[in-house]
XYZ file of C-alpha atoms in Angstrom:
339
model
C 100.565 190.535 108.667
C 96.753 190.245 108.511
C 96.518 189.185 112.153
C 98.140 192.317 113.595
C 96.311 195.495 114.514
C 96.472 198.187 111.830
C 96.676 201.959 112.365
C 94.889 204.669 110.348
C 96.480 208.005 109.422
C 94.351 209.737 112.084
C 95.751 207.504 114.832
C 92.802 205.136 115.128
C 93.782 201.468 115.520
C 91.909 198.443 114.140
C 91.886 195.690 116.734
C 91.932 191.981 115.927
C 88.395 190.536 115.819
C 86.487 187.560 114.508
C 84.757 188.052 111.171
C 80.949 187.710 111.107
C 79.942 184.258 109.894
C 78.286 185.643 106.763
C 81.452 187.521 105.750
C 83.569 184.425 106.433
C 81.258 182.368 104.216
C 81.473 184.949 101.435
C 85.268 184.845 101.623
C 85.135 181.049 101.408
C 82.750 181.356 98.473
C 85.304 183.518 96.676
C 87.810 180.667 96.953
C 85.470 177.759 96.216
C 82.827 179.242 93.864
C 84.686 181.085 91.132
C 81.934 180.827 88.499
C 78.713 178.849 87.861
C 80.728 175.812 86.784
C 82.366 175.754 90.227
C 78.967 175.431 91.898
C 77.958 172.752 89.386
C 81.111 170.785 90.183
C 80.488 170.835 93.931
C 76.806 169.878 93.592
C 77.422 167.058 91.098
C 80.228 165.692 93.278
C 77.802 165.641 96.199
C 75.313 163.701 94.076
C 77.973 161.168 93.072
C 79.047 160.739 96.691
C 75.375 160.165 97.590
C 75.275 157.080 95.348
C 73.160 158.574 92.561
C 72.449 156.563 89.405
C 71.129 159.574 87.471
C 72.152 163.230 87.691
C 70.407 166.005 85.742
C 71.796 169.541 85.545
C 69.927 172.604 84.256
C 71.445 176.079 83.893
C 69.710 179.246 82.773
C 71.604 182.316 81.591
C 74.800 180.316 81.874
C 74.059 179.647 85.545
C 73.521 183.272 86.590
C 69.784 182.976 87.260
C 69.466 179.237 87.901
C 71.539 176.153 88.535
C 69.460 173.057 89.314
C 71.008 169.665 90.090
C 68.675 166.708 90.624
C 69.782 163.225 91.656
C 68.281 159.922 92.784
C 70.831 159.362 95.526
C 70.399 158.459 99.185
C 68.901 161.785 100.258
C 69.087 163.571 103.626
C 67.006 163.727 106.790
C 65.633 167.063 108.075
C 68.414 167.245 110.679
C 71.057 166.565 108.022
C 69.607 169.299 105.811
C 70.077 171.777 108.635
C 73.656 170.668 109.163
C 74.480 170.581 105.443
C 74.313 174.387 105.160
C 76.619 174.893 108.141
C 80.337 175.366 107.503
C 82.547 172.311 107.931
C 79.645 169.893 108.341
C 80.159 166.781 106.216
C 79.245 163.101 106.055
C 82.413 162.212 104.159
C 85.032 162.049 106.891
C 83.603 159.394 109.235
C 86.903 159.042 111.101
C 88.010 162.684 110.676
C 90.999 161.293 108.763
C 92.363 163.641 106.078
C 95.003 161.107 105.069
C 92.467 158.620 103.691
C 89.909 160.553 101.612
C 87.755 158.219 99.526
C 85.071 160.684 98.385
C 85.030 163.628 95.972
C 83.891 166.109 98.597
C 85.068 166.273 102.198
C 85.458 169.866 103.419
C 81.823 170.788 104.093
C 82.308 174.269 102.593
C 80.438 174.120 99.281
C 76.791 174.463 100.356
C 77.290 177.264 102.932
C 79.564 179.058 100.464
C 76.947 178.859 97.702
C 74.196 179.855 100.126
C 76.120 182.941 101.218
C 76.167 184.439 97.701
C 72.877 183.186 96.204
C 69.322 182.071 96.906
C 69.818 178.394 97.669
C 67.173 175.743 98.197
C 67.791 172.065 98.942
C 64.958 169.535 98.816
C 65.727 165.957 99.824
C 63.986 162.715 100.646
C 65.199 159.384 101.966
C 63.429 156.273 100.652
C 60.418 155.457 102.796
C 60.321 158.908 104.391
C 58.825 162.340 103.670
C 60.530 165.058 101.667
C 61.999 168.158 103.325
C 63.394 171.451 102.102
C 65.701 174.152 103.458
C 66.374 177.610 101.981
C 69.344 179.932 102.396
C 69.293 183.497 101.023
C 72.505 185.473 101.115
C 73.649 183.518 104.161
C 70.311 183.723 106.021
C 69.088 180.201 106.816
C 65.346 179.480 106.907
C 63.652 176.682 108.808
C 63.355 173.206 107.316
C 59.912 172.687 105.782
C 58.128 169.593 104.383
C 57.964 169.364 100.583
C 56.803 166.782 98.016
C 59.726 165.026 96.321
C 60.727 161.648 94.955
C 63.677 159.887 96.577
C 66.911 161.795 96.182
C 67.931 165.447 96.283
C 67.225 168.558 94.222
C 69.402 171.633 94.721
C 68.458 174.972 93.159
C 70.851 177.916 93.102
C 69.121 181.114 91.993
C 70.673 184.525 91.372
C 74.267 183.409 91.895
C 76.455 186.200 93.303
C 73.472 188.505 93.969
C 74.868 189.018 97.478
C 78.335 189.835 96.065
C 77.451 191.714 92.843
C 81.055 192.645 92.113
C 81.680 188.984 91.199
C 79.087 189.191 88.422
C 81.319 191.616 86.519
C 83.945 188.897 86.135
C 81.635 186.321 84.554
C 81.905 185.732 80.807
C 79.116 185.398 78.255
C 76.212 183.022 78.809
C 77.636 180.632 76.200
C 81.110 180.628 77.750
C 79.789 179.948 81.252
C 77.580 177.145 79.919
C 80.568 175.635 78.091
C 82.566 175.595 81.340
C 79.680 173.909 83.168
C 79.272 171.262 80.462
C 83.013 170.543 80.518
C 82.869 170.171 84.300
C 80.065 167.603 84.140
C 81.715 165.737 81.266
C 84.926 165.309 83.262
C 83.008 163.855 86.180
C 80.932 161.683 83.843
C 84.065 160.157 82.315
C 85.147 158.817 85.688
C 81.688 157.452 86.535
C 80.277 155.568 83.523
C 77.712 153.743 85.689
C 75.829 157.035 86.242
C 73.559 158.726 83.675
C 74.161 162.457 83.157
C 72.313 165.249 81.360
C 73.152 168.963 81.113
C 70.903 171.528 79.459
C 69.211 174.907 79.703
C 65.701 173.593 80.262
C 64.906 173.607 76.542
C 67.870 171.941 74.874
C 70.297 169.326 76.142
C 73.958 170.189 75.740
C 75.244 166.837 76.981
C 73.538 163.528 77.623
C 75.134 160.187 78.347
C 73.320 157.076 79.525
C 74.798 154.766 82.117
C 77.080 152.277 80.404
C 77.567 149.670 83.130
C 75.349 147.183 81.273
C 77.635 146.796 78.253
C 79.203 143.588 79.514
C 82.622 144.869 80.547
C 84.042 147.839 82.405
C 86.500 148.643 79.595
C 83.712 148.778 76.985
C 81.602 150.883 79.343
C 84.416 153.363 79.860
C 85.218 153.668 76.151
C 81.537 154.254 75.371
C 81.419 157.080 77.914
C 84.690 158.532 76.616
C 83.232 158.501 73.098
C 80.207 160.488 74.327
C 82.600 163.210 75.456
C 85.576 163.011 73.079
C 83.869 161.782 69.911
C 83.805 158.591 67.883
C 87.203 159.375 66.343
C 88.818 158.908 69.723
C 87.309 155.463 70.249
C 88.450 154.405 66.771
C 92.003 155.667 67.261
C 92.737 154.954 70.924
C 94.834 152.300 72.600
C 93.933 150.713 75.926
C 96.346 151.590 78.725
C 96.844 149.311 81.724
C 100.117 149.545 83.635
C 101.265 149.304 87.234
C 104.342 150.332 89.196
C 105.031 150.183 92.924
C 101.363 149.738 93.774
C 100.175 152.611 91.557
C 97.954 151.652 88.611
C 97.346 153.541 85.351
C 94.347 152.699 83.159
C 92.379 154.430 80.422
C 92.819 155.123 76.736
C 95.382 157.115 74.759
C 94.928 158.375 71.214
C 97.378 157.454 68.495
C 99.819 160.260 67.635
C 98.002 160.710 64.318
C 94.967 161.916 66.295
C 96.063 165.237 67.734
C 94.881 168.791 68.381
C 96.450 172.231 68.731
C 95.430 172.528 72.420
C 95.465 170.274 75.482
C 91.696 170.611 75.888
C 91.157 166.915 75.171
C 93.551 165.625 77.807
C 91.494 164.279 80.696
C 93.385 163.170 83.798
C 91.965 161.596 86.958
C 93.332 160.527 90.318
C 91.171 158.044 92.237
C 88.159 159.108 90.159
C 88.766 162.827 90.764
C 89.268 165.066 87.693
C 92.459 167.071 88.134
C 94.524 169.600 86.202
C 97.958 168.697 87.433
C 101.256 169.870 85.943
C 103.041 166.653 86.854
C 100.509 164.552 84.946
C 100.275 166.820 81.891
C 104.076 167.049 81.793
C 104.333 163.269 81.845
C 101.888 162.983 78.924
C 103.852 165.574 76.982
C 107.087 163.732 77.666
C 105.663 160.408 76.489
C 104.513 161.843 73.139
C 107.323 164.320 72.478
C 109.107 162.141 69.915
C 105.898 161.423 67.992
C 104.178 164.811 67.629
C 105.142 168.027 65.912
C 105.714 171.083 68.078
C 102.439 172.699 69.081
C 100.374 169.536 68.624
C 98.846 167.637 71.539
C 97.463 164.101 71.975
C 93.994 163.053 73.124
C 94.083 160.976 76.313
C 91.843 159.898 79.169
C 94.004 158.477 81.936
C 93.056 157.240 85.386
C 95.610 156.953 88.185
C 94.631 154.666 91.062
C 96.747 155.110 94.151
C 96.493 154.506 97.886
C 94.735 157.642 99.254
C 97.433 157.925 101.891
C 100.037 158.447 99.137
C 98.314 161.490 97.595
C 97.156 164.763 99.146
C 93.941 166.122 97.578
C 93.648 168.929 100.130
C 96.069 171.392 98.518
C 93.683 173.497 96.384
C 90.368 175.202 97.317
C 88.620 173.673 94.293
C 90.406 170.318 94.718
C 91.758 170.684 91.177
C 95.367 169.874 92.065
C 96.934 167.021 93.985
C 100.327 166.315 95.536
C 101.918 162.864 95.377
C 104.207 161.551 98.074
C 106.449 160.057 95.375
C 105.858 162.040 92.166
C 108.694 160.242 90.363
C 106.833 156.927 90.515
C 103.671 158.457 89.049
C 105.504 160.307 86.269
C 107.524 157.215 85.366
C 104.384 155.094 85.306
C 102.626 157.460 82.882
C 105.598 157.864 80.545
C 106.337 154.140 80.562
C 102.683 153.109 80.250
C 102.061 155.370 77.275
């Protein structure tokens, strides 16, 4: 219905027209950037995709006044900086193939969406080159300028939603927004134990976890990272999971039924390294534990599904939080059987 001309009571008719780019970006921002944690997720995913070994996140006022994400990844050239703030510009689909997505980001919507509703600055430097910076304020793009910077990228998002003030009314308290941002980084950190992460407000760290790839084994490294997020009790009461069915592999750790909570907050599920909140996966976990837990109690798990990218669609949700499997029965059976 939205594509047809609409008539007013006085007889005037609205004709079909293209939206201004700034309005289109703000609409996209409403889908992609729901709250400060949404921006944090997109920026940290970009840093991971850039091959970073260390990612530091700072939020002030719960992310309202400042979100800063600094990484030591590959960086961008001046030309790439200019493209990065354009819609649908990405380095993550080299063959334009949506059936084989091997990165966390791929749409090229995050940076222009953030820039349309905030004061965005991106400073980046490739090893052996000079540093450059670009600024976007409420959708208005400024010229790329030289700037001093060590190798990597620093993104600053100031005054989030200043260009769409109505969105500010829907944000929660500073503490709640910070909690959401910390949870977002922790989920990404769990899937990438070889990267160091910190999250804080500039004065106090809320989460810090050193890279664990040097512990002598990938399983030990993963459990160490999981302990940083889920607590020492989980490491002491978790079983190692490693199962495979029809080319789909399930790894991770699952808490004993005696270690349980009254919410599903401590159930962390990943598909090809991507944190997801998927009903199929949570239902499978519930089904596996149903004979061992009292009603209203939930297990602690961190499970990683590895599957051929062509057998899962990650392009079904604006925030990439849900996935769709070609054969959901195989995945559900693998999780229930593995647990």
